[in-house]
Amino acid sequence: MNTATVSDAETPRSLKARILGTPSVGPLLVLLGFCVIFALTNPRFLATHNLSIILQQTVIIGVLAIGQTLVILTAGIDLAVGAICVLGTIVAGKLVNLGYDPVLSMGFAILLCTAAGLAAGGLVSGLRLPPFIVTLGILGILTAALRLISEGGAFPVRDPFLAWTGNTMKLGGFVLTYGVLIMFTLYAAVWYLLNQTKWGRHTYAIGNNAEAARLVGIPVRRHLLSVYVLAGLIYGIAAWLALGRIPNADPNAMQSANLDSITAVVIGGTSLFGGRGGLIGTLIGALIVGVLRNGLTLAGIDPLWQDLVTGILVIIAVALDQMSRRKS
């Protein structure tokens, strides 16, 4: 009788602990907190028009953060996300402007972004080079190559197919672009891949302990290669979304994409040390970045201060993750 009573009394506590222990709950509370603060300071924040803008502005970083999440889950990091995405916009835009078929041009650009992921994955898995060094090197190579291809300047890309992802549709009071729908579709697909397939379980296992994963029969090198290839493919899709958002190919674009994508992943609860986290948290993290920038813009805060706040959030998130690992 007493045992049943104690058990019944502990059930709500255990449920509460389970809810609070869910990695995405913390980021969700942060997101809601920012929304409340900005709504109280500016009544325009909660207008459906402004919320639609936040979703549209989140698309590119939100999709780049999917690939970044996959890499970070394996205890790696990708510093070339922005450069690979810009590669896709420059190549697709250049080919279309030269008169090539837009569908084939975009397809080739996405294939090239995937090849960049293949190159990074090959160096990390094949030569066992640190992901930080590999992707930093690729960033430098692509930065120079993009300026050579574009001849140093930006150029407009006026093609209906390349701009299609920027077309809008109404859903209630919201105005959503097709890019927003593609972003949510990608999150659903990759979430399923990570949480419901053997491939996803292997990804987490490698991030937790690559050597232990190898000893239990997981093909670590081949799997790491597949992670970087998939990430590159996703960055290529982000390039198409970027052309829909801004029909302009600029080699100097997305200067803050690396920081913003890492911020979205880390704030979303994915550990920089690998093996912990998930895509739901990353989506919330991307929305936090979008809400933060939008709210500070409405408040008239200089963009430089926005970058400063974003950097502080990354440091706090990593520090909290490190402390939680020490406790466990």
PDB file of C-alpha atoms in Angstrom, residues 89-90 92-98 150 153-159 162 243 246-251:
ATOM      1  CA  THR A  89      24.434  30.107 -56.137  1.00  0.00           C
ATOM      2  CA  ILE A  90      27.422  31.327 -58.195  1.00  0.00           C
ATOM      3  CA  ALA A  92      23.864  28.010 -61.031  1.00  0.00           C
ATOM      4  CA  GLY A  93      23.597  31.742 -61.689  1.00  0.00           C
ATOM      5  CA  LYS A  94      26.609  31.799 -63.988  1.00  0.00           C
ATOM      6  CA  LEU A  95      25.398  28.853 -66.080  1.00  0.00           C
ATOM      7  CA  VAL A  96      21.875  30.252 -66.444  1.00  0.00           C
ATOM      8  CA  ASN A  97      23.215  33.657 -67.444  1.00  0.00           C
ATOM      9  CA  LEU A  98      25.343  31.919 -70.092  1.00  0.00           C
ATOM     10  CA  SER A 150      32.362  35.504 -60.518  1.00  0.00           C
ATOM     11  CA  GLY A 153      31.639  40.874 -58.261  1.00  0.00           C
ATOM     12  CA  ALA A 154      27.996  40.023 -57.690  1.00  0.00           C
ATOM     13  CA  PHE A 155      25.557  39.594 -60.557  1.00  0.00           C
ATOM     14  CA  PRO A 156      21.751  39.298 -60.795  1.00  0.00           C
ATOM     15  CA  VAL A 157      20.078  35.958 -61.499  1.00  0.00           C
ATOM     16  CA  ARG A 158      16.709  36.465 -63.153  1.00  0.00           C
ATOM     17  CA  ASP A 159      15.243  33.059 -63.863  1.00  0.00           C
ATOM     18  CA  LEU A 162      15.900  29.477 -59.724  1.00  0.00           C
ATOM     19  CA  LEU A 243      18.479  32.284 -54.925  1.00  0.00           C
ATOM     20  CA  ILE A 246      17.650  36.978 -52.977  1.00  0.00           C
ATOM     21  CA  PRO A 247      17.962  36.605 -56.788  1.00  0.00           C
ATOM     22  CA  ASN A 248      21.577  37.675 -56.729  1.00  0.00           C
ATOM     23  CA  ALA A 249      24.806  35.633 -56.861  1.00  0.00           C
ATOM     24  CA  ASP A 250      27.420  37.274 -54.648  1.00  0.00           C
ATOM     25  CA  PRO A 251      30.805  35.677 -53.810  1.00  0.00           C
TER      26      PRO A 251
END
